[in-house]
């Protein structure tokens, strides 16, 4: 593809949304956080694909996972080689068909990709918020998304969809704003972060916070705690994949092991992980990583008294999808969400997709997932 | 128990080996390492429990795992509150019955608990070896153990037993010294380190080697790379347990979450992990951790051409035990060892123990494991 091709051609040929731009929603209505603290004003960066219909009934909200952002489809320029993170599912004639649906995705509050977060300047001080940013919960993330959806003039979303932390947001929406979504689609998620997942997050946070460069969160943006953040990402990345998937992709493939450089990464899996760590460090803020992982840890729908009680207000039809090799939020945890919804007489379905690709299965090309989502959305 | 009690009383009452002392075997016969490099002389620290019989036929060699050492049973004094790491299985009337058997356990070459390793002084330079220590493989570890066993005048061991890295040693013994052991008992182990296990090791090594205090391995013993080593241990510790086990033991139990200290460890699992990290840092050398994890990564019995080919020389009867919740070296990997042995016409059995305690199940009180080991040893 060279620069003389026009974007409509891309659109027709590959079913992609083509070149996209982000928008900013500046909100001056103060935001009170669930655990205390407030922002007098804040920005939400978002993208939309497709066209909102006249009665504003065709909007789908996509919620991003821990390290995602608002850019989930399309490219920023013809030379941009990397499409948005969920480009495989969003676009003309794709499951989230932008010929029919108006797809919205925003960077979560606390984020580092344009939405106000710890790395943003606090207008009151002229300095970065860093750790003075309020503690974030899934309720706050969803509250901000609701502001955006209202700002766009949408009373009721056709669907809210997300995987992992995005799935938690979808569930929280159904509880906090029961009349604002027709359908909820939660993938590879859980109703509560369990001990093992908290444990991995805490190791990641410790790596960041014990990196001397972190400096209580007050690092310079020219010199970030890249060692700690890289370690956190490398470790977390393992939890997004699976034993079998890694074995199939990398096995024990390695360069010649040189005894005089015995600790140099020589196995392919080692180089792959280092690459993952490095590219993450270049795009993600360490303090946002702390805030978002803590929001995950704090997520516990059982804290309403019971899962059933949490789901009492739910009115949206719900589809939950689990993936067999997901050991971060294993199928059993996905299933439990639907069991509780059904016990409360709600309309809910559970589907389990056989996959060797682990937690990240929801992000990866999967005709089975596409069919499920398409059917659920259009039925 | 107060200081006036004598040790024989402990022995009778609790079936423990009582107060023990370690011994040192100074070996002046140079040791050539499999990947190159040699030591002109070295020390092996070891302990023995029970009494060697006249025909020296009742000796059992216990091989330790990654972070273990030679002190696997008994206490060093009456006030010593911590018994050796496998005290539950070794002692009078325990599965490794010291009334009947002579149990030997040594600290592996490269270790940091008395056996020569990277933190030992190189007599040629008067400085610590650090990264000038030769690269270690399981073959080298076993070669040194063989020297010790010969030094003790034992021609044939009644059994070699170990879990995890200890199980790898047992298998390597059976291959490298087929006439030197009657029986091999390998627990929670694998015939080759797979991609996921290498991945976790590499994250741990990266945490250590990127800790500025590590300094190319030349840290001062008064100021060790405790941040990196602690992170490595916290992460690895999660892999030794299981989702279900952690959920049962810790769940989401937490102190009051204080929004103004949102990143302070508040969940029990977090405090537990920090405790594990801290106590490890106080007892283990960072460079040894690098060398041993690399020896694990390099372990690959398939590299003989096939597992069957690797096992061709084996003459020992073999028992392999897997644990259902072990996701580091899952049952399938344990089973594969026995399948290959059986395909080669060897005498081998596999047993799988249902357990929620993960990889570390082999270290934990388990009447089922005790019975298996006792039966295998005495049959």
XYZ file of C-alpha atoms in Angstrom:
758
model
C 0.000 0.000 0.000
C 1.586 3.296 -1.054
C 0.706 6.888 -0.298
C -1.255 7.444 -3.510
C -3.986 4.976 -2.470
C -6.983 6.695 -0.971
C -8.621 5.623 2.238
C -11.942 4.612 0.691
C -10.038 1.965 -1.180
C -8.607 0.610 2.039
C -12.065 0.616 3.479
C -13.620 -1.378 0.677
C -10.760 -3.770 0.207
C -9.923 -4.830 3.723
C -13.122 -4.091 5.576
C -11.204 -1.703 7.786
C -12.475 1.599 9.083
C -9.547 3.301 7.370
C -7.935 6.463 8.634
C -9.323 7.644 11.944
C -8.889 10.586 14.273
C -9.399 10.814 17.963
C -11.625 13.378 19.645
C -11.473 14.981 23.062
C -14.370 15.519 25.405
C -13.554 18.201 27.959
C -15.805 17.819 30.935
C -16.061 20.644 33.446
C -18.584 18.995 35.711
C -16.576 17.839 38.736
C -16.094 14.106 39.118
C -16.257 12.595 42.591
C -14.444 9.272 42.893
C -15.994 6.298 44.661
C -13.228 6.040 47.275
C -12.915 9.807 47.717
C -11.163 12.610 45.933
C -12.405 14.533 42.930
C -11.367 16.144 39.683
C -12.810 19.594 38.976
C -12.500 18.938 35.269
C -11.027 16.273 33.061
C -10.516 15.232 29.474
C -11.693 12.027 27.826
C -10.008 10.980 24.624
C -12.095 8.772 22.394
C -12.639 7.557 18.869
C -15.792 6.654 16.992
C -16.256 4.562 13.875
C -19.370 4.337 11.726
C -22.274 6.784 11.893
C -24.747 7.436 14.680
C -28.255 6.891 13.289
C -31.049 9.372 13.698
C -32.645 7.906 16.758
C -29.180 7.319 18.259
C -29.962 3.686 18.854
C -27.024 2.056 17.048
C -24.161 2.910 19.408
C -21.770 0.313 20.766
C -19.324 1.140 23.525
C -16.049 -0.761 23.495
C -14.237 -0.837 26.863
C -10.492 -1.363 26.845
C -8.410 -3.708 28.986
C -5.546 -2.810 31.355
C -3.067 -1.640 28.757
C -5.421 -0.716 25.926
C -6.647 2.711 24.889
C -9.258 4.532 22.791
C -7.623 3.575 19.499
C -9.244 0.213 18.813
C -9.680 0.341 15.035
C -8.225 1.868 11.927
C -4.951 3.680 11.373
C -3.855 7.277 11.887
C -2.238 7.639 8.490
C -1.565 5.658 5.378
C 1.945 4.970 6.581
C 0.746 3.860 10.020
C 1.545 0.152 10.122
C -0.255 -0.617 13.363
C -4.043 -0.683 13.433
C -6.086 -0.150 16.577
C -6.004 -2.967 19.106
C -9.331 -4.561 18.131
C -9.198 -3.877 14.418
C -9.970 -7.508 13.706
C -13.489 -7.232 15.127
C -14.430 -3.638 14.184
C -15.071 -2.450 10.627
C -17.345 -2.831 7.622
C -18.781 -6.354 7.563
C -16.882 -7.328 10.646
C -18.744 -8.447 13.804
C -18.962 -4.838 15.028
C -20.028 -3.746 11.540
C -19.388 -0.046 11.151
C -21.756 0.082 8.157
C -24.490 -0.544 10.663
C -23.170 0.393 14.094
C -21.629 3.476 15.622
C -18.694 2.243 17.683
C -17.249 4.344 20.522
C -14.099 3.651 22.484
C -12.541 5.931 25.087
C -9.342 5.888 27.096
C -10.315 5.148 30.708
C -10.027 7.830 33.384
C -6.588 7.483 34.957
C -5.145 6.495 31.602
C -2.071 7.798 29.855
C -3.212 8.133 26.268
C -5.034 11.435 26.300
C -7.631 10.975 29.018
C -6.798 12.706 32.287
C -4.644 10.497 34.486
C -1.732 10.633 36.907
C 0.627 11.872 34.193
C -1.676 14.820 33.359
C -1.086 18.316 34.687
C -3.209 19.250 37.669
C -4.498 22.724 36.701
C -4.582 23.711 40.374
C -0.848 23.174 40.833
C 0.610 23.262 37.344
C 2.356 19.985 38.196
C 1.593 16.393 37.213
C -0.921 14.651 39.450
C 1.263 11.576 39.912
C 0.151 9.903 43.146
C -2.112 12.789 44.132
C -4.526 11.433 41.524
C -7.566 9.940 43.282
C -7.744 6.154 43.736
C -9.655 4.644 40.809
C -12.253 1.908 40.836
C -14.207 0.314 38.015
C -17.177 2.466 39.108
C -15.225 5.649 38.383
C -14.103 4.399 34.995
C -17.684 3.587 34.092
C -18.999 6.885 35.486
C -16.700 8.750 33.121
C -17.732 6.583 30.189
C -21.344 7.392 31.019
C -20.528 11.103 30.861
C -19.065 10.626 27.393
C -22.040 8.613 26.185
C -24.417 11.324 27.472
C -22.264 13.990 25.859
C -22.690 12.165 22.540
C -26.458 12.365 23.063
C -26.927 8.638 23.426
C -29.606 7.555 25.878
C -29.241 3.845 25.414
C -26.323 1.936 24.022
C -27.090 -1.029 21.791
C -24.230 -2.907 23.391
C -21.288 -2.514 25.736
C -18.482 -4.919 25.000
C -15.057 -5.535 26.483
C -12.595 -8.202 27.514
C -10.707 -8.596 30.792
C -10.823 -5.182 32.526
C -13.123 -4.170 29.679
C -15.477 -6.969 30.694
C -15.459 -5.716 34.276
C -16.513 -2.292 32.992
C -19.331 -3.843 30.982
C -20.621 -5.641 34.094
C -20.279 -2.501 36.196
C -22.265 -0.550 33.597
C -25.093 -3.088 33.780
C -25.216 -2.607 37.547
C -24.702 1.158 37.806
C -26.686 2.233 34.725
C -29.215 -0.534 34.094
C -31.261 1.497 31.610
C -28.377 2.670 29.502
C -27.509 -0.496 27.579
C -29.570 -3.038 25.699
C -26.846 -5.666 25.782
C -23.647 -6.433 27.643
C -20.909 -8.616 26.222
C -18.150 -9.469 28.708
C -15.204 -11.565 27.539
C -12.451 -13.319 29.478
C -13.366 -11.593 32.695
C -14.282 -12.157 36.301
C -16.735 -10.915 38.895
C -13.883 -10.487 41.324
C -10.123 -10.384 41.140
C -8.870 -13.448 42.996
C -5.759 -13.927 45.121
C -3.502 -15.162 42.326
C -4.348 -12.249 40.052
C -3.814 -9.776 42.908
C -0.493 -11.503 43.597
C 0.789 -11.009 40.059
C -0.341 -7.371 40.093
C 1.446 -6.766 43.374
C 4.707 -8.177 42.021
C 4.392 -5.834 39.035
C 3.654 -2.832 41.227
C 6.558 -3.729 43.515
C 8.918 -3.876 40.548
C 7.808 -0.367 39.547
C 7.694 1.174 43.008
C 11.063 -0.272 44.032
C 12.700 1.014 40.878
C 14.721 3.937 42.286
C 13.783 5.998 39.225
C 10.109 5.786 40.201
C 10.807 8.168 43.069
C 7.440 8.013 44.799
C 5.729 8.464 41.430
C 7.510 11.771 40.777
C 9.808 10.567 37.999
C 10.684 12.828 35.139
C 8.995 11.965 31.842
C 12.437 11.997 30.218
C 13.583 9.347 32.656
C 10.846 6.899 33.522
C 11.078 3.777 35.736
C 11.529 1.639 32.663
C 13.256 -1.226 34.468
C 10.397 -1.786 36.906
C 7.689 -1.197 34.315
C 9.417 -3.526 31.857
C 9.676 -6.304 34.455
C 6.021 -5.829 35.385
C 4.999 -6.110 31.749
C 7.177 -9.127 30.970
C 5.692 -11.024 33.882
C 2.123 -9.951 33.197
C 2.507 -10.873 29.558
C 3.154 -14.499 30.541
C -0.171 -14.512 32.395
C -1.980 -13.367 29.234
C -0.800 -16.386 27.271
C -0.781 -20.095 28.042
C 1.648 -22.908 28.628
C 0.460 -24.706 25.513
C 0.373 -21.557 23.408
C 3.926 -20.609 24.375
C 5.105 -24.143 23.786
C 3.552 -24.161 20.333
C 4.889 -20.738 19.376
C 8.362 -20.832 20.944
C 9.063 -24.183 22.556
C 12.742 -24.330 23.433
C 13.945 -22.680 20.215
C 17.163 -20.897 20.950
C 20.321 -19.500 19.447
C 23.566 -21.219 20.249
C 24.018 -21.063 24.018
C 27.404 -19.489 24.696
C 28.767 -20.530 28.092
C 30.683 -17.249 28.378
C 27.394 -15.344 28.005
C 25.199 -17.830 29.757
C 22.696 -15.242 31.007
C 22.227 -13.490 27.687
C 18.689 -14.125 26.424
C 19.159 -16.967 23.957
C 15.779 -18.661 23.927
C 13.218 -17.141 21.548
C 10.721 -16.802 24.366
C 13.240 -14.659 26.249
C 13.774 -12.289 23.347
C 10.045 -12.132 22.740
C 9.406 -11.149 26.366
C 12.112 -8.507 26.344
C 10.613 -7.063 23.185
C 7.191 -6.980 24.864
C 8.635 -5.250 27.911
C 10.526 -2.674 25.884
C 7.695 -1.707 23.562
C 5.348 -1.388 26.539
C 7.702 0.929 28.384
C 7.728 3.192 25.335
C 3.969 3.609 25.304
C 2.627 3.309 28.815
C 2.881 5.355 31.989
C 4.091 3.586 35.128
C 1.701 5.428 37.452
C -1.276 4.590 35.262
C -0.158 0.961 35.475
C -0.270 1.203 39.269
C -3.730 2.842 39.293
C -5.298 0.453 36.787
C -3.903 -2.715 38.374
C -5.213 -1.487 41.723
C -8.631 -0.871 40.176
C -8.526 -4.501 39.015
C -7.591 -5.706 42.504
C -10.414 -3.714 44.049
C -12.992 -5.123 41.632
C -15.267 -7.423 43.593
C -18.932 -7.746 42.726
C -19.321 -10.123 45.664
C -18.794 -7.093 47.887
C -22.426 -6.124 47.240
C -23.350 -8.904 49.681
C -23.480 -11.542 46.961
C -23.102 -11.722 43.230
C -26.869 -12.101 42.990
C -27.379 -8.934 44.974
C -24.881 -7.101 42.764
C -26.853 -8.144 39.703
C -30.272 -7.233 41.115
C -30.616 -4.010 39.060
C -29.335 -5.531 35.800
C -31.698 -5.192 32.835
C -29.346 -5.699 29.916
C -29.190 -9.004 28.097
C -25.788 -10.464 28.842
C -23.365 -12.666 26.990
C -20.257 -13.842 28.776
C -17.530 -15.649 26.874
C -14.760 -17.643 28.525
C -11.708 -19.207 26.896
C -10.566 -22.668 27.912
C -6.862 -21.812 28.268
C -7.396 -18.532 30.140
C -5.735 -19.122 33.506
C -5.839 -15.488 34.633
C -9.653 -15.389 34.645
C -10.413 -19.044 34.015
C -13.702 -20.230 32.462
C -15.065 -21.130 35.885
C -14.948 -17.459 36.870
C -16.621 -16.407 33.634
C -19.318 -19.010 34.074
C -20.062 -17.918 37.618
C -21.184 -14.505 36.341
C -23.848 -16.042 34.136
C -24.917 -18.520 36.793
C -25.618 -15.664 39.182
C -27.454 -13.646 36.514
C -29.633 -16.635 35.702
C -30.337 -17.271 39.378
C -31.649 -13.687 39.430
C -33.907 -14.385 36.458
C -31.904 -12.217 34.075
C -31.397 -12.939 30.379
C -27.864 -14.241 30.176
C -25.835 -16.700 28.148
C -22.433 -18.203 28.567
C -20.239 -19.496 25.777
C -16.877 -21.144 26.141
C -14.409 -21.104 23.301
C -11.724 -23.743 23.020
C -8.454 -21.932 22.554
C -4.782 -22.473 23.342
C -4.012 -18.775 23.363
C -4.784 -18.002 26.985
C -6.351 -14.862 28.397
C -5.508 -12.813 25.311
C -7.701 -15.109 23.188
C -10.371 -12.416 23.158
C -8.043 -10.085 21.232
C -6.963 -12.577 18.632
C -8.521 -13.645 15.332
C -11.299 -16.075 16.254
C -14.147 -16.837 13.835
C -15.982 -18.513 16.715
C -15.887 -15.356 18.789
C -16.884 -13.245 15.789
C -19.935 -15.411 15.149
C -20.973 -15.302 18.782
C -20.663 -11.541 19.040
C -22.377 -10.953 15.707
C -25.267 -13.218 16.579
C -25.680 -11.746 20.052
C -25.590 -8.215 18.687
C -28.067 -8.757 15.867
C -30.511 -11.297 17.306
C 10.605 -27.210 74.495
C 13.276 -25.653 76.702
C 17.028 -25.983 76.734
C 17.096 -28.672 79.438
C 15.395 -31.232 77.199
C 17.827 -33.569 75.559
C 17.815 -34.392 71.896
C 17.075 -38.076 72.279
C 13.763 -37.057 73.756
C 12.958 -34.982 70.685
C 13.930 -37.896 68.541
C 11.660 -40.353 70.306
C 8.765 -38.012 70.751
C 8.409 -36.388 67.375
C 10.084 -38.862 65.096
C 12.553 -36.151 64.148
C 16.234 -36.671 63.542
C 16.949 -34.158 66.284
C 19.994 -31.938 66.357
C 22.163 -32.232 63.282
C 25.449 -30.851 62.024
C 26.628 -30.330 58.535
C 29.880 -31.720 57.148
C 32.194 -30.472 54.448
C 33.783 -32.560 51.726
C 36.800 -30.785 50.274
C 37.548 -32.185 46.865
C 40.896 -31.420 45.244
C 40.300 -33.399 42.074
C 39.548 -30.777 39.418
C 35.988 -30.623 38.145
C 35.404 -30.002 34.462
C 31.990 -28.539 33.689
C 29.834 -29.857 30.847
C 29.724 -26.517 29.002
C 33.363 -25.694 29.690
C 35.339 -24.209 32.537
C 36.655 -26.011 35.580
C 37.236 -25.738 39.293
C 40.619 -26.925 40.567
C 39.049 -27.723 43.913
C 35.725 -27.198 45.589
C 33.789 -27.797 48.746
C 30.549 -29.719 49.132
C 28.481 -29.088 52.218
C 26.218 -31.913 53.209
C 24.299 -33.529 56.013
C 23.538 -37.146 56.786
C 20.890 -38.670 58.998
C 20.706 -42.263 60.222
C 23.582 -44.709 60.061
C 25.308 -46.259 57.056
C 25.070 -50.047 57.395
C 28.037 -52.369 57.056
C 27.647 -53.202 53.389
C 26.835 -49.550 52.652
C 23.630 -50.519 50.914
C 21.137 -48.381 52.818
C 22.013 -44.922 51.546
C 19.436 -42.526 50.115
C 20.456 -39.347 48.359
C 18.059 -36.425 48.621
C 18.468 -33.779 45.894
C 17.309 -30.269 46.649
C 15.223 -27.940 44.488
C 16.136 -24.483 43.198
C 16.209 -22.691 46.513
C 16.828 -25.601 48.865
C 20.051 -26.685 50.493
C 21.750 -29.556 52.332
C 19.776 -28.994 55.516
C 16.696 -31.087 54.849
C 15.981 -32.533 58.298
C 16.430 -31.812 61.974
C 17.459 -28.646 63.730
C 20.837 -27.082 64.504
C 20.090 -26.418 68.153
C 17.337 -26.818 70.653
C 16.355 -23.209 70.153
C 16.315 -23.550 66.366
C 12.662 -23.149 65.449
C 13.015 -24.063 61.791
C 13.616 -27.684 60.826
C 15.264 -28.728 57.569
C 13.146 -28.256 54.450
C 11.970 -31.884 54.149
C 11.718 -32.675 57.821
C 8.210 -34.009 57.302
C 9.435 -36.959 55.242
C 12.794 -37.730 56.897
C 13.202 -39.185 60.388
C 12.518 -42.216 62.538
C 9.399 -43.987 61.291
C 8.870 -41.422 58.585
C 8.888 -42.470 54.903
C 12.648 -41.955 54.704
C 13.052 -43.816 58.008
C 16.373 -42.905 59.548
C 16.206 -45.968 61.802
C 16.688 -47.980 58.663
C 18.166 -45.680 56.027
C 21.207 -43.454 55.806
C 20.000 -40.210 54.244
C 22.433 -37.842 52.533
C 21.697 -34.373 51.253
C 24.220 -31.930 49.825
C 24.091 -28.334 48.676
C 24.426 -28.339 44.881
C 27.570 -27.063 43.188
C 27.021 -23.387 42.435
C 25.021 -23.029 45.626
C 25.308 -20.428 48.338
C 24.958 -22.453 51.500
C 28.448 -23.840 51.954
C 29.116 -25.623 48.679
C 31.403 -23.758 46.309
C 29.453 -21.333 44.160
C 29.635 -17.875 42.615
C 29.769 -16.231 46.036
C 32.792 -18.342 47.094
C 36.331 -17.027 46.957
C 38.306 -18.151 43.934
C 41.626 -19.284 45.489
C 43.452 -18.259 42.321
C 42.400 -14.614 42.617
C 41.392 -14.160 46.236
C 38.154 -12.603 44.946
C 34.629 -13.986 44.694
C 33.943 -15.962 41.546
C 30.730 -14.087 40.771
C 30.096 -14.453 37.037
C 33.492 -16.042 36.385
C 31.990 -19.206 37.875
C 31.520 -21.794 35.119
C 28.047 -22.238 33.609
C 26.232 -25.014 35.475
C 24.076 -27.802 34.081
C 22.230 -30.601 35.810
C 25.052 -32.905 34.704
C 27.577 -30.889 36.715
C 25.386 -30.870 39.784
C 25.027 -34.639 39.555
C 28.734 -35.158 38.862
C 29.550 -33.413 42.133
C 26.951 -35.422 44.020
C 28.556 -38.549 42.617
C 31.919 -37.422 43.988
C 30.383 -37.022 47.410
C 28.706 -40.422 47.304
C 32.011 -42.042 46.275
C 33.792 -40.138 49.028
C 31.349 -41.657 51.508
C 32.330 -45.083 50.198
C 28.930 -45.840 48.725
C 28.945 -47.862 45.514
C 25.233 -48.045 45.004
C 22.552 -45.828 46.466
C 19.320 -47.494 47.528
C 17.415 -44.513 46.198
C 17.831 -41.017 44.829
C 14.870 -38.784 45.508
C 14.042 -35.193 44.767
C 11.311 -32.830 43.641
C 11.375 -30.188 40.913
C 15.076 -29.437 40.212
C 15.771 -32.315 42.607
C 13.748 -34.594 40.345
C 15.794 -33.468 37.351
C 18.934 -34.446 39.250
C 17.473 -37.866 40.027
C 16.726 -38.443 36.326
C 20.170 -37.201 35.312
C 21.755 -39.603 37.812
C 19.875 -42.518 36.281
C 21.256 -41.563 32.872
C 24.824 -40.599 33.783
C 25.449 -43.215 36.486
C 23.104 -46.094 35.720
C 24.810 -48.521 38.123
C 24.921 -46.206 41.078
C 21.290 -46.242 42.200
C 18.776 -48.994 42.761
C 15.802 -46.651 42.598
C 14.958 -43.167 41.418
C 12.051 -41.175 42.772
C 11.347 -37.950 40.878
C 8.556 -35.685 42.083
C 6.845 -32.706 40.430
C 9.423 -32.524 37.693
C 9.907 -32.476 33.953
C 12.149 -33.983 31.308
C 12.631 -30.544 29.821
C 12.013 -26.981 30.908
C 9.310 -25.600 28.640
C 8.822 -22.088 27.260
C 6.584 -20.838 30.063
C 8.982 -21.957 32.780
C 11.923 -20.400 30.925
C 9.855 -17.223 30.594
C 9.273 -16.919 34.332
C 12.951 -17.590 35.021
C 13.988 -14.921 32.557
C 11.749 -12.334 34.201
C 13.339 -13.194 37.556
C 16.858 -12.983 36.169
C 16.038 -9.684 34.461
C 14.782 -8.250 37.749
C 18.091 -9.209 39.381
C 20.406 -8.213 36.557
C 18.675 -4.866 35.989
C 18.879 -4.029 39.675
C 21.646 -1.404 39.645
C 23.064 -2.905 42.839
C 23.714 -6.176 41.016
C 26.567 -4.479 39.158
C 27.418 -7.237 36.697
C 27.369 -9.740 39.557
C 30.037 -7.864 41.503
C 27.828 -6.548 44.295
C 29.148 -6.241 47.799
C 27.836 -8.840 50.227
C 26.896 -5.990 52.563
C 24.714 -4.523 49.824
C 23.075 -7.172 47.712
C 20.592 -6.674 44.844
C 17.736 -7.318 47.231
C 15.117 -5.490 45.171
C 15.662 -7.603 42.074
C 16.090 -10.833 44.010
C 12.966 -10.103 46.064
C 10.882 -9.440 42.945
C 12.202 -12.646 41.347
C 11.238 -14.640 44.418
C 7.790 -13.100 44.832
C 6.933 -13.909 41.236
C 8.423 -17.400 41.328
C 6.606 -18.131 44.558
C 3.259 -17.629 42.800
C 4.271 -20.299 40.283
C 4.924 -22.769 43.120
C 1.374 -22.504 44.394
C -1.988 -22.662 42.651
C -4.954 -20.476 41.924
C -7.207 -22.673 44.040
C -4.684 -22.987 46.847
C -4.163 -19.233 47.044
C -7.887 -18.643 46.900
C -8.447 -21.089 49.752
C -5.652 -19.706 51.904
C -5.958 -15.963 51.241
C -8.900 -15.219 48.982
C -9.484 -11.492 49.002
C -8.877 -11.041 52.740
C -7.562 -7.572 53.324
C -7.136 -4.827 55.844
C -9.172 -1.693 55.397
C -8.198 -0.207 52.044
C -7.102 3.385 52.643
C -7.545 5.511 49.521
C -4.682 7.777 50.593
C -2.381 4.736 50.691
C -3.949 2.850 47.842
C -0.734 1.091 46.793
C 0.226 -0.086 50.268
C -0.053 -3.879 50.420
C -3.435 -4.416 52.064
C -4.468 -7.833 50.822
C -3.145 -10.776 52.846
C -1.706 -12.346 49.717
C 0.335 -9.196 49.138
C 1.820 -9.215 52.618
C 2.498 -12.935 52.348
C 4.404 -12.437 49.088
C 6.443 -9.574 50.491
C 7.343 -11.724 53.459
C 8.415 -14.522 51.108
C 10.531 -12.117 49.093
C 12.183 -10.580 52.128
C 13.060 -13.825 53.881
C 14.479 -15.228 50.646
C 16.722 -12.221 50.126
C 18.144 -12.790 53.590
C 19.175 -16.341 52.847
C 19.949 -16.698 49.169
C 22.625 -15.375 46.833
C 21.480 -13.531 43.714
C 24.200 -14.986 41.486
C 23.392 -18.535 42.601
C 19.791 -17.791 41.673
C 20.947 -16.835 38.180
C 23.100 -19.957 37.783
C 20.508 -22.399 39.094
C 17.612 -20.966 37.083
C 19.808 -21.180 33.990
C 20.619 -24.801 34.785
C 16.864 -25.400 34.885
C 16.369 -23.692 31.526
C 19.143 -25.756 29.972
C 17.669 -29.019 31.238
C 16.348 -30.908 28.243
C 16.467 -34.687 28.103
C 14.972 -34.520 24.609
C 18.310 -33.090 23.493
C 19.719 -36.628 23.528
C 17.805 -37.133 20.276
C 14.651 -38.292 22.026
C 13.522 -38.975 25.540
C 13.771 -42.675 24.792
C 17.361 -42.284 23.694
C 18.140 -40.299 26.843
C 16.762 -43.127 28.950
C 18.572 -45.916 27.090
C 21.209 -46.466 29.791
C 18.770 -46.287 32.715
C 18.797 -49.328 35.015
C 17.196 -47.931 38.153
C 13.576 -48.623 38.968
C 11.775 -45.326 38.668
C 8.798 -43.757 40.367
C 7.567 -40.409 39.107
C 4.907 -38.517 41.023
C 2.902 -35.621 39.592
C 0.489 -33.328 41.391
C -2.783 -32.335 39.758
C -2.520 -28.612 40.530
C 1.156 -28.249 39.566
C 1.089 -25.801 36.657
C 4.856 -25.218 36.580
C 5.614 -28.853 35.719
C 2.103 -30.140 35.095
C 1.175 -33.826 35.439
C 1.374 -34.304 31.693
C 5.094 -33.518 31.812
C 5.633 -35.888 34.722
C 3.717 -38.642 32.968
C 5.736 -38.260 29.794
C 8.871 -39.302 31.665
C 7.352 -42.619 32.660
C 5.810 -43.200 29.249
C 9.234 -42.888 27.648
C 10.843 -45.160 30.252
C 8.168 -47.784 29.668
C 8.571 -47.527 25.904
C 12.226 -48.372 26.529
C 11.247 -51.438 28.576
C 12.404 -49.935 31.877
C 10.752 -50.543 35.225
C 8.841 -47.366 35.893
C 5.648 -46.224 37.571
C 3.712 -43.022 37.584
C 1.433 -41.821 40.341
C -0.634 -38.677 40.338
C -1.706 -37.088 43.569
C -4.766 -34.890 43.738
C -3.717 -31.703 45.452
C -4.682 -28.029 45.423
C -1.278 -26.893 46.620
C 0.455 -26.553 43.261
C 4.053 -27.324 42.442
C 5.139 -27.137 46.092
C 2.828 -30.064 46.922
C 5.853 -32.337 47.052
C 7.223 -30.401 50.035
C 4.027 -30.345 52.030
C 2.492 -32.841 54.430
C 0.876 -35.510 52.275
C 0.054 -38.958 53.643
C -0.534 -40.114 50.061
C 2.959 -39.118 49.019
C 4.421 -40.669 52.171
C 2.748 -43.984 51.449
C 3.898 -43.986 47.852
C 7.496 -43.216 48.719
C 7.568 -45.697 51.583
C 6.106 -48.454 49.476
C 8.426 -47.756 46.534
C 11.453 -47.670 48.821
C 10.701 -50.863 50.701
C 9.042 -53.074 48.118
